Tab-separated table of N, CA and C in Angstrom:
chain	number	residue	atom	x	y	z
A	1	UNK	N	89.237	78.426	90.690
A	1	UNK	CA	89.013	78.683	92.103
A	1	UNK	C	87.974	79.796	92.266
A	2	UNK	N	87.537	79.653	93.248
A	2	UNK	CA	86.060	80.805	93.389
A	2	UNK	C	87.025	82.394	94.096
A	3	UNK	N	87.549	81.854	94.982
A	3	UNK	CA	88.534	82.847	95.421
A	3	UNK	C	89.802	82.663	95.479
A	4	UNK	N	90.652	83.761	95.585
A	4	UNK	CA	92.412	83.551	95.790
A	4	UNK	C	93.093	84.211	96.689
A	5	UNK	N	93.407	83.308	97.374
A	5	UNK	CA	94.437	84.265	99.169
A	5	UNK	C	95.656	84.102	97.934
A	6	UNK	N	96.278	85.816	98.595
A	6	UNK	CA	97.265	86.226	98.724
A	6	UNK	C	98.138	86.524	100.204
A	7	UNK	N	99.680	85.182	100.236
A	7	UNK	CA	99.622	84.593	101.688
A	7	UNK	C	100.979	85.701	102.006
A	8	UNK	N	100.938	86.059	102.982
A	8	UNK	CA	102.012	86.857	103.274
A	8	UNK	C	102.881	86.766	104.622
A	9	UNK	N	104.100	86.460	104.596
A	9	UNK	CA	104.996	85.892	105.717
A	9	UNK	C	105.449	86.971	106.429
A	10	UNK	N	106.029	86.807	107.689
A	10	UNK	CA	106.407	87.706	108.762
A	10	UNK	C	108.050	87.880	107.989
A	11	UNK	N	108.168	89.274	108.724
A	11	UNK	CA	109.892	89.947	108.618
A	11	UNK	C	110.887	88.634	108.335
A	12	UNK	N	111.568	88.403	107.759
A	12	UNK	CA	112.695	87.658	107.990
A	12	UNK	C	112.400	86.204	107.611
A	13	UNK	N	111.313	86.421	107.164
A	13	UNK	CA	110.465	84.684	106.807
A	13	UNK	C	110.808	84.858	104.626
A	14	UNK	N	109.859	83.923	104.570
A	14	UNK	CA	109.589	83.600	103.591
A	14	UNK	C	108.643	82.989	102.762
A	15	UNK	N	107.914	82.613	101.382
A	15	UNK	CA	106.865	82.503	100.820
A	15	UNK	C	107.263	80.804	101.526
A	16	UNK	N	107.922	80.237	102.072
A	16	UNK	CA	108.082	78.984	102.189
A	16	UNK	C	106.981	78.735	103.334
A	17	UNK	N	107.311	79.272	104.366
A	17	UNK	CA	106.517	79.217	105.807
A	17	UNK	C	104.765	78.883	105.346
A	18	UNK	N	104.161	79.060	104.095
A	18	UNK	CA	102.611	79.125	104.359
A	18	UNK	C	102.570	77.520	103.201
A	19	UNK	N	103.953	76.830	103.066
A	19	UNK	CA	104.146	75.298	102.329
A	19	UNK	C	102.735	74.565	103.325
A	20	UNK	N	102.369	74.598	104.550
A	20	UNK	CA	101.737	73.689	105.451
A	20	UNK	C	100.419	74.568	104.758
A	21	UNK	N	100.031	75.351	104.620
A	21	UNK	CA	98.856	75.881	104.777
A	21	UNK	C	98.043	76.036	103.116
A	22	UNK	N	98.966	76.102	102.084
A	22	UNK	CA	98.720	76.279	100.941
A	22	UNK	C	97.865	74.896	100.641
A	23	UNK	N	98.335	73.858	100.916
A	23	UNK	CA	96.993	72.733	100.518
A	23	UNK	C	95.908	72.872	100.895
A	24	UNK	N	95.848	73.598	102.001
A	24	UNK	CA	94.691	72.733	102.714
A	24	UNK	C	93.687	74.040	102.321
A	25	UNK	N	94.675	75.693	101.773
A	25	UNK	CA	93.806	76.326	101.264
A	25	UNK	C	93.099	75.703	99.883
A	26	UNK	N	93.919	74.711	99.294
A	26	UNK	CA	93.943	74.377	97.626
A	26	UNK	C	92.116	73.650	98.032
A	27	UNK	N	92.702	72.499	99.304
A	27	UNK	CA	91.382	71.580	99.199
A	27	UNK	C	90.186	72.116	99.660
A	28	UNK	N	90.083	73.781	99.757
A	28	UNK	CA	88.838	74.233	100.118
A	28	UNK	C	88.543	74.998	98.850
A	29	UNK	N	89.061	74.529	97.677
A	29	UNK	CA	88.461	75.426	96.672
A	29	UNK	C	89.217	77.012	96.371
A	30	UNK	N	90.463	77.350	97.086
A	30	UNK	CA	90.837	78.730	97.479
A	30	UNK	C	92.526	78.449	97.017
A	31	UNK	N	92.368	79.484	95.524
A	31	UNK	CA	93.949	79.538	95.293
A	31	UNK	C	94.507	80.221	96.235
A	32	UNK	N	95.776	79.611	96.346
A	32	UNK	CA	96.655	79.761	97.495
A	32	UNK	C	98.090	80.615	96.384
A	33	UNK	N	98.289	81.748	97.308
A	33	UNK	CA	99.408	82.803	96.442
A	33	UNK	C	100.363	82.976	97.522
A	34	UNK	N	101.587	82.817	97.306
A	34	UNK	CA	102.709	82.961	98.467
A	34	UNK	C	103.436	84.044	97.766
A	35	UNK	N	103.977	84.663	98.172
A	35	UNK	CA	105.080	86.027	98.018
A	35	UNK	C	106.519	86.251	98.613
A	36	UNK	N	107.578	86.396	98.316
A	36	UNK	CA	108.292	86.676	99.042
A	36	UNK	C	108.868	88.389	98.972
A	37	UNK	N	108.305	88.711	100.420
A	37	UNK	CA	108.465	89.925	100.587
A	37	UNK	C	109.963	90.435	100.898
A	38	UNK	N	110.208	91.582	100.251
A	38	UNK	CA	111.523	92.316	100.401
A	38	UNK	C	112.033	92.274	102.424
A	39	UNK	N	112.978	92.263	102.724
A	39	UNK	CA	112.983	92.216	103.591
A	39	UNK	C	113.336	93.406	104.578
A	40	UNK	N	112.630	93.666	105.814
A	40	UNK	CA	112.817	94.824	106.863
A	40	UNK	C	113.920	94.931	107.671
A	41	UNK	N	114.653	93.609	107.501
A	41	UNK	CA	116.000	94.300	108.450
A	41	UNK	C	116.685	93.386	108.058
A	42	UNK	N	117.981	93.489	108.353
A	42	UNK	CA	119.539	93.490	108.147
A	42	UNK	C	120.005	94.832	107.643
A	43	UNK	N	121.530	95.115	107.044
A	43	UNK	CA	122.122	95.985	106.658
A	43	UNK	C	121.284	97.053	105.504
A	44	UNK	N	121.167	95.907	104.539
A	44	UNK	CA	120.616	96.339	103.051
A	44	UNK	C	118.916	96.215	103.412
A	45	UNK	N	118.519	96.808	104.790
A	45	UNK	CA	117.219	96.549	104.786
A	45	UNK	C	115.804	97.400	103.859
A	46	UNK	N	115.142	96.483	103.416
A	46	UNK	CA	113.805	97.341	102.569
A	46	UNK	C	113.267	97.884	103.410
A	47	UNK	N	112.240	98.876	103.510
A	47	UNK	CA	111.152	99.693	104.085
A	47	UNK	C	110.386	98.949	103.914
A	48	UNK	N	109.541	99.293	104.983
A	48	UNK	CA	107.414	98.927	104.894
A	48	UNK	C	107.519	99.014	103.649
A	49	UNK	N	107.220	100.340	102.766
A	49	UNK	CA	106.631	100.770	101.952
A	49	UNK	C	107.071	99.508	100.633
A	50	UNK	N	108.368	99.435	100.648
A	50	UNK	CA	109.137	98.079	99.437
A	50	UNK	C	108.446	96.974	99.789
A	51	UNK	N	107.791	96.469	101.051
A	51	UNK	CA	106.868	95.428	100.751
A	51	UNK	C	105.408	95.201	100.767
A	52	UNK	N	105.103	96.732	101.008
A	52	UNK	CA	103.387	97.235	100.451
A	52	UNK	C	103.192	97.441	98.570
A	53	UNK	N	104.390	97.950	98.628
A	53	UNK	CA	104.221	97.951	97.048
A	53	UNK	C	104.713	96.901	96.172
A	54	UNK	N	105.096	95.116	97.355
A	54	UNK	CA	105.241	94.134	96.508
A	54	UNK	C	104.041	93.573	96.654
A	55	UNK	N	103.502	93.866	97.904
A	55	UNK	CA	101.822	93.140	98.027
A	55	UNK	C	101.097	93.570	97.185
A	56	UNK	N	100.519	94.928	96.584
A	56	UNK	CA	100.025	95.529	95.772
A	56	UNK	C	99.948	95.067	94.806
A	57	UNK	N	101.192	94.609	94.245
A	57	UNK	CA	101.568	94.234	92.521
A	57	UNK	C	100.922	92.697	92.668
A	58	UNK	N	101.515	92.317	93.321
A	58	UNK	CA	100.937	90.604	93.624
A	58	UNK	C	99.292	90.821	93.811
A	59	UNK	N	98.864	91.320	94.932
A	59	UNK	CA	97.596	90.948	94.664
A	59	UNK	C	96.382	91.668	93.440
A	60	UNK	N	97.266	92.921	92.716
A	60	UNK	CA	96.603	93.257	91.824
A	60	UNK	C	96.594	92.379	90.569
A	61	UNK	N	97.573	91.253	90.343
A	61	UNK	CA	97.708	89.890	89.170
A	61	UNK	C	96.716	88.993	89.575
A	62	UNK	N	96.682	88.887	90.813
A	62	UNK	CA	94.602	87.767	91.369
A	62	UNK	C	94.096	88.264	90.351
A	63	UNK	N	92.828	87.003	90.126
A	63	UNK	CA	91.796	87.207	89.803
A	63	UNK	C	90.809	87.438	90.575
A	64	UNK	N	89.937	88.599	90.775
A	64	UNK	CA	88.835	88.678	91.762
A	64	UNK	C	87.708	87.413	91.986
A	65	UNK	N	87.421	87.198	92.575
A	65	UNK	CA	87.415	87.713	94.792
A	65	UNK	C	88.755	87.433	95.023
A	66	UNK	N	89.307	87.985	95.861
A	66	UNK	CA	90.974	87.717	96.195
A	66	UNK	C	90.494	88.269	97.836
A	67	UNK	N	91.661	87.478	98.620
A	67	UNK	CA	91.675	88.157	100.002
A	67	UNK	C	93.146	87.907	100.358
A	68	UNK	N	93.830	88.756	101.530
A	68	UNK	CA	94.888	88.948	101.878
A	68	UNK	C	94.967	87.469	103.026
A	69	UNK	N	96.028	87.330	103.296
A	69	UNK	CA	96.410	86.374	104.261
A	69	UNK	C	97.588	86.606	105.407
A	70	UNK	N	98.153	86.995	106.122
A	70	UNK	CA	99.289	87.387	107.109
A	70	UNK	C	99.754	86.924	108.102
A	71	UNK	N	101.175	86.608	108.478
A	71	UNK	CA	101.147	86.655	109.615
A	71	UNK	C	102.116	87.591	109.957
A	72	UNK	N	102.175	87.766	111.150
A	72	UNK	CA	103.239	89.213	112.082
A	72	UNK	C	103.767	90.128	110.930
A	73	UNK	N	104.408	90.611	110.236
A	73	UNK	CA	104.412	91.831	109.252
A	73	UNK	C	103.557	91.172	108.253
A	74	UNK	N	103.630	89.959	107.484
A	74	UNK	CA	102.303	90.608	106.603
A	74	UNK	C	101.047	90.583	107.389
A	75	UNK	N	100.733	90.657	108.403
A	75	UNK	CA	99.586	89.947	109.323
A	75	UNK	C	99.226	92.052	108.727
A	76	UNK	N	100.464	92.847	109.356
A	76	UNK	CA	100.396	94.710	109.422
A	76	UNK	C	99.917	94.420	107.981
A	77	UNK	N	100.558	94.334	106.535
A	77	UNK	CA	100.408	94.434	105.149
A	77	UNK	C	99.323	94.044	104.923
A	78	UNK	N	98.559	93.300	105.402
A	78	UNK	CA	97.525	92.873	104.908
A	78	UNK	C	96.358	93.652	105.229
């Protein structure tokens, strides 16, 4: 791939939600990376920071050119 999105889902979502979008990144030539981020609320909730420093790790394993992808909290993470 020439480039690689790293795809990132809103609060309470999951690496599942970007299933519609990951092909159609595939058929433009653009690896498609889904994540599932720690989550911001319920009881046992993670911080921002627990899913800046899962984006980090993930998109530092890309191979360059890499770009971020988001929507509503990762839309902020990204």
């Amino acid at each position: 791939h020439a480039v690689h999105a790293l795809q990132l889902h809103g609060a309470g979502g999951g690496a599942w939600e970007w299933g519609l979008w990951t092909p159609v990144l595939e058929a433009h030539g653009i690896g498609a990376h889904a994540i599932d981020l720690p989550h911001a609320t319920g009881a046992s909730a993670s911080g921002v920071q627990d899913a800046l420093d899962a984006v980090q790790a993930a998109l530092a394993a890309l191979p360059r050119p890499r770009a971020l992808v988001g929507a509503s909290l990762g839309g902020l993470l990204a």
